PDB file of C-alpha atoms in Angstrom:
ATOM      1  CA  UNK Q  12     -18.962 -14.549 -43.955  1.00 65.00           C
ATOM      2  CA  UNK Q  13     -18.910 -16.601 -40.777  1.00 64.00           C
ATOM      3  CA  UNK Q  14     -15.215 -15.831 -40.285  1.00 67.00           C
ATOM      4  CA  UNK Q  15     -15.795 -12.115 -40.703  1.00 65.00           C
ATOM      5  CA  UNK Q  16     -18.564 -12.122 -38.086  1.00 56.00           C
ATOM      6  CA  UNK Q  17     -16.394 -14.084 -35.645  1.00 56.00           C
ATOM      7  CA  UNK Q  18     -13.477 -11.729 -36.294  1.00 60.00           C
ATOM      8  CA  UNK Q  19     -15.695  -8.688 -35.650  1.00 60.00           C
ATOM      9  CA  UNK Q  20     -17.008 -10.215 -32.422  1.00 68.00           C
ATOM     10  CA  UNK Q  21     -13.443 -10.951 -31.269  1.00 63.00           C
ATOM     11  CA  UNK Q  22     -12.328  -7.393 -32.074  1.00 57.00           C
ATOM     12  CA  UNK Q  23     -15.342  -5.985 -30.261  1.00 61.00           C
ATOM     13  CA  UNK Q  24     -14.628  -8.135 -27.199  1.00 61.00           C
ATOM     14  CA  UNK Q  25     -10.996  -7.009 -27.089  1.00 56.00           C
ATOM     15  CA  UNK Q  26     -11.976  -3.365 -27.548  1.00 56.00           C
ATOM     16  CA  UNK Q  27     -14.600  -3.481 -24.801  1.00 53.00           C
ATOM     17  CA  UNK Q  28     -12.518  -5.290 -22.216  1.00 49.00           C
ATOM     18  CA  UNK Q  29     -11.572  -3.005 -19.365  1.00 50.00           C
ATOM     19  CA  UNK Q  30      -8.042  -3.108 -18.134  1.00 50.00           C
ATOM     20  CA  UNK Q  31      -7.973  -2.195 -14.473  1.00 58.00           C
ATOM     21  CA  UNK Q  32      -5.004  -0.041 -13.720  1.00 68.00           C
ATOM     22  CA  UNK Q  33      -3.610  -0.593 -10.285  1.00 74.00           C
ATOM     23  CA  UNK Q  34      -2.812   2.618  -8.419  1.00 82.00           C
ATOM     24  CA  UNK Q  35       0.797   3.712  -8.299  1.00 87.00           C
ATOM     25  CA  UNK Q  36       2.124   5.389  -5.172  1.00 93.00           C
ATOM     26  CA  UNK Q  37       5.765   5.540  -6.264  1.00 92.00           C
ATOM     27  CA  UNK Q  38       5.929   9.241  -5.332  1.00 93.00           C
ATOM     28  CA  UNK Q  39       5.715   8.291  -1.636  1.00 96.00           C
ATOM     29  CA  UNK Q  40       7.068   4.724  -1.691  1.00 96.00           C
ATOM     30  CA  UNK Q  41       9.901   4.189   0.744  1.00 96.00           C
ATOM     31  CA  UNK Q  42      10.864   3.714   4.380  1.00 97.00           C
ATOM     32  CA  UNK Q  43      10.029   6.538   6.809  1.00 97.00           C
ATOM     33  CA  UNK Q  44      11.020   6.694  10.467  1.00 96.00           C
ATOM     34  CA  UNK Q  45      11.245   8.733  13.624  1.00 94.00           C
ATOM     35  CA  UNK Q  46      13.517   7.791  16.510  1.00 92.00           C
ATOM     36  CA  UNK Q  47      12.731   9.161  19.969  1.00 88.00           C
ATOM     37  CA  UNK Q  48      16.217   8.506  21.314  1.00 83.00           C
ATOM     38  CA  UNK Q  49      17.895   5.536  22.937  1.00 76.00           C
ATOM     39  CA  UNK Q  50      15.379   3.459  24.863  1.00 77.00           C
ATOM     40  CA  UNK Q  51      12.447   5.774  24.076  1.00 85.00           C
ATOM     41  CA  UNK Q  52      11.062   3.949  21.053  1.00 89.00           C
ATOM     42  CA  UNK Q  53      10.611   4.634  17.367  1.00 93.00           C
ATOM     43  CA  UNK Q  54       8.121   4.565  14.511  1.00 94.00           C
ATOM     44  CA  UNK Q  55       8.682   3.023  11.084  1.00 96.00           C
ATOM     45  CA  UNK Q  56       6.370   3.245   8.058  1.00 96.00           C
ATOM     46  CA  UNK Q  57       7.177   1.218   4.928  1.00 97.00           C
ATOM     47  CA  UNK Q  58       5.142   2.070   1.806  1.00 97.00           C
ATOM     48  CA  UNK Q  59       5.278   0.089  -1.443  1.00 96.00           C
ATOM     49  CA  UNK Q  60       4.422   1.665  -4.800  1.00 95.00           C
ATOM     50  CA  UNK Q  61       1.458  -0.753  -4.994  1.00 95.00           C
ATOM     51  CA  UNK Q  62      -0.061   0.970  -1.950  1.00 95.00           C
ATOM     52  CA  UNK Q  63       0.632  -1.765   0.592  1.00 97.00           C
ATOM     53  CA  UNK Q  64       2.171  -0.573   3.841  1.00 97.00           C
ATOM     54  CA  UNK Q  65       3.491  -1.709   7.208  1.00 97.00           C
ATOM     55  CA  UNK Q  66       3.515   0.528  10.283  1.00 95.00           C
ATOM     56  CA  UNK Q  67       5.677  -0.524  13.232  1.00 95.00           C
ATOM     57  CA  UNK Q  68       5.741   1.324  16.525  1.00 92.00           C
ATOM     58  CA  UNK Q  69       8.120   0.470  19.374  1.00 89.00           C
ATOM     59  CA  UNK Q  70       7.544   2.053  22.774  1.00 84.00           C
ATOM     60  CA  UNK Q  71       9.855   2.920  25.674  1.00 76.00           C
ATOM     61  CA  UNK Q  72       8.493  -0.133  27.503  1.00 78.00           C
ATOM     62  CA  UNK Q  73       9.826  -2.335  24.700  1.00 79.00           C
ATOM     63  CA  UNK Q  74       6.333  -3.280  23.505  1.00 84.00           C
ATOM     64  CA  UNK Q  75       5.975  -3.359  19.747  1.00 88.00           C
ATOM     65  CA  UNK Q  76       2.895  -2.905  17.543  1.00 90.00           C
ATOM     66  CA  UNK Q  77       2.775  -3.846  13.870  1.00 94.00           C
ATOM     67  CA  UNK Q  78      -0.022  -2.870  11.484  1.00 95.00           C
ATOM     68  CA  UNK Q  79      -0.362  -3.883   7.830  1.00 96.00           C
ATOM     69  CA  UNK Q  80      -2.753  -2.632   5.200  1.00 97.00           C
ATOM     70  CA  UNK Q  81      -3.132  -0.555   2.068  1.00 97.00           C
ATOM     71  CA  UNK Q  82      -3.652   2.990   0.883  1.00 97.00           C
ATOM     72  CA  UNK Q  83      -7.299   3.517  -0.007  1.00 96.00           C
ATOM     73  CA  UNK Q  84      -7.428   7.165  -1.052  1.00 94.00           C
ATOM     74  CA  UNK Q  85      -5.261  10.010  -2.282  1.00 94.00           C
ATOM     75  CA  UNK Q  86      -6.387  13.629  -2.118  1.00 93.00           C
ATOM     76  CA  UNK Q  87      -3.596  16.001  -3.137  1.00 92.00           C
ATOM     77  CA  UNK Q  88      -0.789  15.464  -0.621  1.00 93.00           C
ATOM     78  CA  UNK Q  89      -3.084  13.631   1.818  1.00 95.00           C
ATOM     79  CA  UNK Q  90      -3.321   9.839   1.878  1.00 96.00           C
ATOM     80  CA  UNK Q  91      -5.796   7.561   3.673  1.00 96.00           C
ATOM     81  CA  UNK Q  92      -4.428   4.259   4.975  1.00 97.00           C
ATOM     82  CA  UNK Q  93      -6.668   1.329   5.958  1.00 96.00           C
ATOM     83  CA  UNK Q  94      -5.373  -1.281   8.380  1.00 96.00           C
ATOM     84  CA  UNK Q  95      -6.004  -4.918   7.487  1.00 96.00           C
ATOM     85  CA  UNK Q  96      -4.120  -6.580  10.356  1.00 94.00           C
ATOM     86  CA  UNK Q  97      -2.783  -5.622  13.754  1.00 92.00           C
ATOM     87  CA  UNK Q  98      -4.086  -4.877  17.252  1.00 89.00           C
ATOM     88  CA  UNK Q  99      -4.670  -1.535  18.939  1.00 88.00           C
ATOM     89  CA  UNK Q 100      -2.150  -0.715  21.641  1.00 83.00           C
ATOM     90  CA  UNK Q 101      -4.115   0.107  24.795  1.00 77.00           C
ATOM     91  CA  UNK Q 102      -7.283  -1.908  24.247  1.00 78.00           C
ATOM     92  CA  UNK Q 103      -5.734  -4.868  22.381  1.00 76.00           C
ATOM     93  CA  UNK Q 104      -8.795  -4.872  20.084  1.00 86.00           C
ATOM     94  CA  UNK Q 105      -8.337  -5.721  16.412  1.00 90.00           C
ATOM     95  CA  UNK Q 106      -7.348  -2.702  14.345  1.00 90.00           C
ATOM     96  CA  UNK Q 107      -8.772  -4.125  11.106  1.00 92.00           C
ATOM     97  CA  UNK Q 108     -10.767  -1.444   9.319  1.00 93.00           C
ATOM     98  CA  UNK Q 109      -9.154   1.476  11.153  1.00 94.00           C
ATOM     99  CA  UNK Q 110      -8.278   4.363   8.847  1.00 95.00           C
ATOM    100  CA  UNK Q 111      -5.609   6.973   9.482  1.00 94.00           C
ATOM    101  CA  UNK Q 112      -4.437   9.931   7.441  1.00 94.00           C
ATOM    102  CA  UNK Q 113      -0.942  10.949   6.417  1.00 95.00           C
ATOM    103  CA  UNK Q 114       0.210  14.176   4.834  1.00 95.00           C
ATOM    104  CA  UNK Q 115       3.254  14.037   2.557  1.00 96.00           C
ATOM    105  CA  UNK Q 116       5.669  16.977   2.627  1.00 93.00           C
ATOM    106  CA  UNK Q 117       7.452  16.852  -0.752  1.00 91.00           C
ATOM    107  CA  UNK Q 118       9.966  19.600   0.067  1.00 91.00           C
ATOM    108  CA  UNK Q 119      11.555  17.875   3.062  1.00 91.00           C
ATOM    109  CA  UNK Q 120      10.487  14.286   2.236  1.00 93.00           C
ATOM    110  CA  UNK Q 121       8.484  13.832   5.428  1.00 95.00           C
ATOM    111  CA  UNK Q 122       5.217  12.076   6.189  1.00 94.00           C
ATOM    112  CA  UNK Q 123       3.079  13.375   9.055  1.00 95.00           C
ATOM    113  CA  UNK Q 124       0.989  10.723  10.784  1.00 94.00           C
ATOM    114  CA  UNK Q 125      -1.588  10.507  13.555  1.00 90.00           C
ATOM    115  CA  UNK Q 126      -3.079   7.171  14.606  1.00 91.00           C
ATOM    116  CA  UNK Q 127      -4.638   6.701  18.046  1.00 87.00           C
ATOM    117  CA  UNK Q 128      -4.598   2.898  17.763  1.00 86.00           C
ATOM    118  CA  UNK Q 129      -0.797   3.026  17.980  1.00 88.00           C
ATOM    119  CA  UNK Q 130      -0.599   6.026  20.343  1.00 84.00           C
ATOM    120  CA  UNK Q 131       0.896   8.165  17.569  1.00 89.00           C
ATOM    121  CA  UNK Q 132      -0.005  11.821  18.050  1.00 86.00           C
ATOM    122  CA  UNK Q 133       1.018  13.899  15.027  1.00 89.00           C
ATOM    123  CA  UNK Q 134       4.554  12.796  14.331  1.00 91.00           C
ATOM    124  CA  UNK Q 135       6.632  13.686  11.301  1.00 94.00           C
ATOM    125  CA  UNK Q 136       8.487  10.711   9.876  1.00 95.00           C
ATOM    126  CA  UNK Q 137      11.552  11.330   7.716  1.00 95.00           C
ATOM    127  CA  UNK Q 138      12.236   9.420   4.496  1.00 95.00           C
ATOM    128  CA  UNK Q 139      15.175   7.050   5.091  1.00 95.00           C
ATOM    129  CA  UNK Q 140      15.131   4.977   1.898  1.00 94.00           C
ATOM    130  CA  UNK Q 141      13.330   5.707  -1.373  1.00 93.00           C
ATOM    131  CA  UNK Q 142      11.829   2.705  -3.201  1.00 87.00           C
ATOM    132  CA  UNK Q 143      11.551   2.578  -6.985  1.00 77.00           C
TER     133      UNK Q 143
END
């Protein structure tokens, strides 16, 4: 009888345990970029299927800004990105906690982005490499 009760408790514990599914962003995972021409800078956005990202912006002056973080929300084709490390361009204040939005264009594999902390004003980045 004792074994049956212990077995039932074990089965109940296994059945009630919640398995947290990590979000999968494989539909947009990859390397996106926009080049403004020789000496005028570029923007790169790397997105992993886990939702981690890195945004790198190089300016005509040669200054470079790098931001790292994760995707926090998906709403249709719109994604919200939260920065966990990096510094804003003009003010040099920490960018931690900043949120920016991106819109994914499935048809032409582009990601539109606007983020004031990196002086990015509505740019469309083109998919260069698709990650699995």
